[in-house]
Coordinates of C-alpha atoms in Angstrom, one line a residue:
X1 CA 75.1 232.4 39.5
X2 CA 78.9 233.1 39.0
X3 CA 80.9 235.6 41.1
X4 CA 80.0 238.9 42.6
X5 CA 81.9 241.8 40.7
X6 CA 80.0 244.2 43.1
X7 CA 82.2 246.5 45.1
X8 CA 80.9 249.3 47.6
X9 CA 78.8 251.9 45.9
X10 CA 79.2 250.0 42.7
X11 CA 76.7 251.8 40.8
X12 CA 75.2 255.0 41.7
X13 CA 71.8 256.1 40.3
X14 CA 71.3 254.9 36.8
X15 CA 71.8 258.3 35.2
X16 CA 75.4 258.3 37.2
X17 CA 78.4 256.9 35.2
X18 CA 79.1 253.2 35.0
X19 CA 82.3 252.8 37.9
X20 CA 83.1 250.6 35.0
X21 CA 83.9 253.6 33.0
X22 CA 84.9 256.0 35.3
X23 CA 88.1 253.7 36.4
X24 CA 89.5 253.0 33.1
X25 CA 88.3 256.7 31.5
X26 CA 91.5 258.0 32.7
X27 CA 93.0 255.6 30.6
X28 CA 92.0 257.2 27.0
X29 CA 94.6 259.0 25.7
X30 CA 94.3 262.6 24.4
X31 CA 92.0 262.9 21.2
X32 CA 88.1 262.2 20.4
X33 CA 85.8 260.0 22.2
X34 CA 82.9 257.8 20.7
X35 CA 80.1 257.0 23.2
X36 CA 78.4 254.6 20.8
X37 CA 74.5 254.1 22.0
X38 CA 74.7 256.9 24.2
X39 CA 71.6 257.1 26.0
X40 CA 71.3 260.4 28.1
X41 CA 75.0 261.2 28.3
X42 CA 76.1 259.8 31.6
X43 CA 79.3 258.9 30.1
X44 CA 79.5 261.7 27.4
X45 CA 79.4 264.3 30.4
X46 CA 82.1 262.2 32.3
X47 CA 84.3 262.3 29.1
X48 CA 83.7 265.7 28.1
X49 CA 84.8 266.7 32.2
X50 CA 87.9 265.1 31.4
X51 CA 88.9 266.9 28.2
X52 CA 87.9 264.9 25.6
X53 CA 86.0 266.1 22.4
X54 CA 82.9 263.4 22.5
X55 CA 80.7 262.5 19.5
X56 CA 77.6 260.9 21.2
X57 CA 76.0 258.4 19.2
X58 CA 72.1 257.1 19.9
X59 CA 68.9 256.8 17.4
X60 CA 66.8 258.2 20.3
X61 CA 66.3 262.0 19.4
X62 CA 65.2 262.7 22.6
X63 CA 67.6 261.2 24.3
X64 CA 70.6 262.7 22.6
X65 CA 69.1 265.9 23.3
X66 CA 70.0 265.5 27.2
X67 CA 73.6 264.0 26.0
X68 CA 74.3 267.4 24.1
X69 CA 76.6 269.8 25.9
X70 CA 79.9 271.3 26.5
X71 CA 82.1 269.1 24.6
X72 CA 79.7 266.7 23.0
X73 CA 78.8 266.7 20.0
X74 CA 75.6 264.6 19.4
X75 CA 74.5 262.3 16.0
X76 CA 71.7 260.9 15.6
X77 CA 72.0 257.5 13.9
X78 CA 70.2 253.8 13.5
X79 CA 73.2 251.9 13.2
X80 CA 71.1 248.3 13.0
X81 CA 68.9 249.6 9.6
X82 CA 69.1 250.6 6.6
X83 CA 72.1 251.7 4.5
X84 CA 74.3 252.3 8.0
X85 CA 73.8 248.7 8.9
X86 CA 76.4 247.9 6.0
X87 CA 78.2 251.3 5.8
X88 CA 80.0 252.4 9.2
X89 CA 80.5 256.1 9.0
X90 CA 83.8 256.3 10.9
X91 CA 86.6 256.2 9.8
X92 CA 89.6 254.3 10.6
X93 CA 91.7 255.4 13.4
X94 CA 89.5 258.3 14.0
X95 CA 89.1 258.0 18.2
X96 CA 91.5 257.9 21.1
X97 CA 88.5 255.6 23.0
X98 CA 85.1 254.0 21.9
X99 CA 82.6 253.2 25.3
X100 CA 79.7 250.8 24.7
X101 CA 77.4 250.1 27.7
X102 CA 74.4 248.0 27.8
X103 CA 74.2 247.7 24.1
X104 CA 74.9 244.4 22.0
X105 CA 75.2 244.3 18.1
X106 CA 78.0 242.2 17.4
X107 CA 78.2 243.5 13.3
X108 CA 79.6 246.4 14.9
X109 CA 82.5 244.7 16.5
X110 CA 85.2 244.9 13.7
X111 CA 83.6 248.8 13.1
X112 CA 84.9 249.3 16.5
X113 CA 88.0 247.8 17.1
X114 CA 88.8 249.7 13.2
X115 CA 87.9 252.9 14.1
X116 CA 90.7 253.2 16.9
X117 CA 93.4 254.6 16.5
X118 CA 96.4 252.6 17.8
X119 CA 96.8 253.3 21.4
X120 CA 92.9 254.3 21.6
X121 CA 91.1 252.5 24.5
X122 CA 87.4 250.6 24.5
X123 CA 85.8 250.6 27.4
X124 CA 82.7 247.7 26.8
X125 CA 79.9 246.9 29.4
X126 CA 76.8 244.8 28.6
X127 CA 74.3 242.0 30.0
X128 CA 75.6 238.6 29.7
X129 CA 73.8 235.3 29.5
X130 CA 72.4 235.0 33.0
X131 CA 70.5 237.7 32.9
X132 CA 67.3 236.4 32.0
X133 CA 66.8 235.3 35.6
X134 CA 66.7 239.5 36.8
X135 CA 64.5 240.3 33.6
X136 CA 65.3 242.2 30.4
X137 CA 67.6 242.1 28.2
X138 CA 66.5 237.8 28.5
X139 CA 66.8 237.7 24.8
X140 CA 69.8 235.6 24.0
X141 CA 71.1 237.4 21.3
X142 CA 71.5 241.0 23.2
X143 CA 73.4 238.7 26.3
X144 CA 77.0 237.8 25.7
X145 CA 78.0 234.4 26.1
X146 CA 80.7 233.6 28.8
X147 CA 84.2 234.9 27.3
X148 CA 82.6 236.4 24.2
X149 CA 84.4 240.1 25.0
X150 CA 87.6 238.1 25.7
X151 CA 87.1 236.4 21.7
X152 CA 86.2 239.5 20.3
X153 CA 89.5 241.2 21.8
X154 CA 91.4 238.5 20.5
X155 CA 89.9 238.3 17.1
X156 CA 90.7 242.0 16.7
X157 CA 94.3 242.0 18.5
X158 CA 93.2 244.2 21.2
X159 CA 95.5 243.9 24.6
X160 CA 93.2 243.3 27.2
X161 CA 94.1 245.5 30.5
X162 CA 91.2 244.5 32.8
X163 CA 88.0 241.8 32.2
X164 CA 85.0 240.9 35.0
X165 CA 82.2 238.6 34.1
X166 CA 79.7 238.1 36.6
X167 CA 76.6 239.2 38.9
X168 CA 76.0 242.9 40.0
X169 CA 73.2 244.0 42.3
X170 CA 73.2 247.6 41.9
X171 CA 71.8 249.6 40.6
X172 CA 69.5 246.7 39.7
X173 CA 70.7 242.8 39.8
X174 CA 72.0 241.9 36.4
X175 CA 74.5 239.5 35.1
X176 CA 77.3 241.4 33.1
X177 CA 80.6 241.4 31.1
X178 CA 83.1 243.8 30.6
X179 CA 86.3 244.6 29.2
X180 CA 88.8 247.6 28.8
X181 CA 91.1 247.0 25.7
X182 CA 93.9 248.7 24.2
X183 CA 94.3 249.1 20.3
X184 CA 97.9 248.0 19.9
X185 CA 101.1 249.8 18.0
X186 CA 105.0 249.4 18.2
X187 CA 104.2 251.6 22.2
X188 CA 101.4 250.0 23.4
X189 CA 102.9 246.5 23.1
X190 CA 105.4 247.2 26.2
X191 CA 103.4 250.0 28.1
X192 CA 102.3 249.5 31.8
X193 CA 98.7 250.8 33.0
X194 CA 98.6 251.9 36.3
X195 CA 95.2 250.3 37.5
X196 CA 94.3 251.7 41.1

């Protein structure tokens, strides 16, 4: 089943922010924030609290309309159909950070690492193959494969600062990766994160 990256109070309920996020949000330098698949907000809110512009990002109308507030800006966009499928919208170096949780679509990947600017953090969280045995997502091409964040990181030259792969029982038992990454420049090559 592979190890146990829960830790007391790991996740609150699901509407609460990903711990995930919340330890390495502090991390995101000054500047604009893409939540990318946003769902509700949860993280949108937590990175608007913190001073950062947010564009929240979802195809779920509804959805977006709970994400909107103070700070966020919301767009509604199908990123998997149609003429955005091919044509990112962002452009390059445009965000400080980029968070992704419990979303999958690996065309994006090179979208994402672009659109950083140099310095700019990603904060990723996802299911992992695994979790087929707790239920959905059980396809295997919405689970990650073992290492695949690690790949993508160094496909893109992104400096890894922290990586878990493993089992989680709250808020709900799920197998899951994920990675905080660093866009590098002539700074970020040398500079220390404090991580507690």
């Amino acid at each position: 089943m592979g190890d146990s990256l829960e830790k007391p109070d790991m996740h609150e309920a699901l509407g609460q922010p990903s711990p995930w996020v919340i330890r390495f949000a502090r991390l995101i330098p000054e500047g604009e924030v893409l939540d990318l698949a946003c769902g509700t907000g949860r993280h949108s809110r937590l990175l608007a609290s913190q001073g950062h512009p947010v564009l929240a990002v979802d195809r779920n109308a509804d959805s977006l309309a709970l994400a909107a507030g103070a700070g966020v800006q919301v767009m509604k966009l199908d990123l998997e159909t149609g003429d955005l499928a091919i044509s990112w919208p962002f452009a390059a170096g445009r965000f400080s950070g980029v968070v992704v949780t419990n979303y999958l679509h690996r065309p994006l990947w090179a979208s994402l690492a672009s659109c950083l600017k140099a310095g700019g953090v990603l904060i990723y969280e996802t299911f992992a193959l695994g979790n087929e045995q707790f239920g959905k997502p059980s396809n295997p091409d919405f689970l990650l494969a073992r290492g695949e964040l690690l790949d993508f990181a160094q496909d893109h030259d992104l400096r890894v600062i922290a990586f878990e792969d493993g089992c989680v029982t709250s808020p709900k038992p799920a197998m899951l990766q994920r990675i905080c990454l660093v866009k590098r420049g002539d700074a970020e090559s040398t500079k220390h994160f404090v991580l507690n």
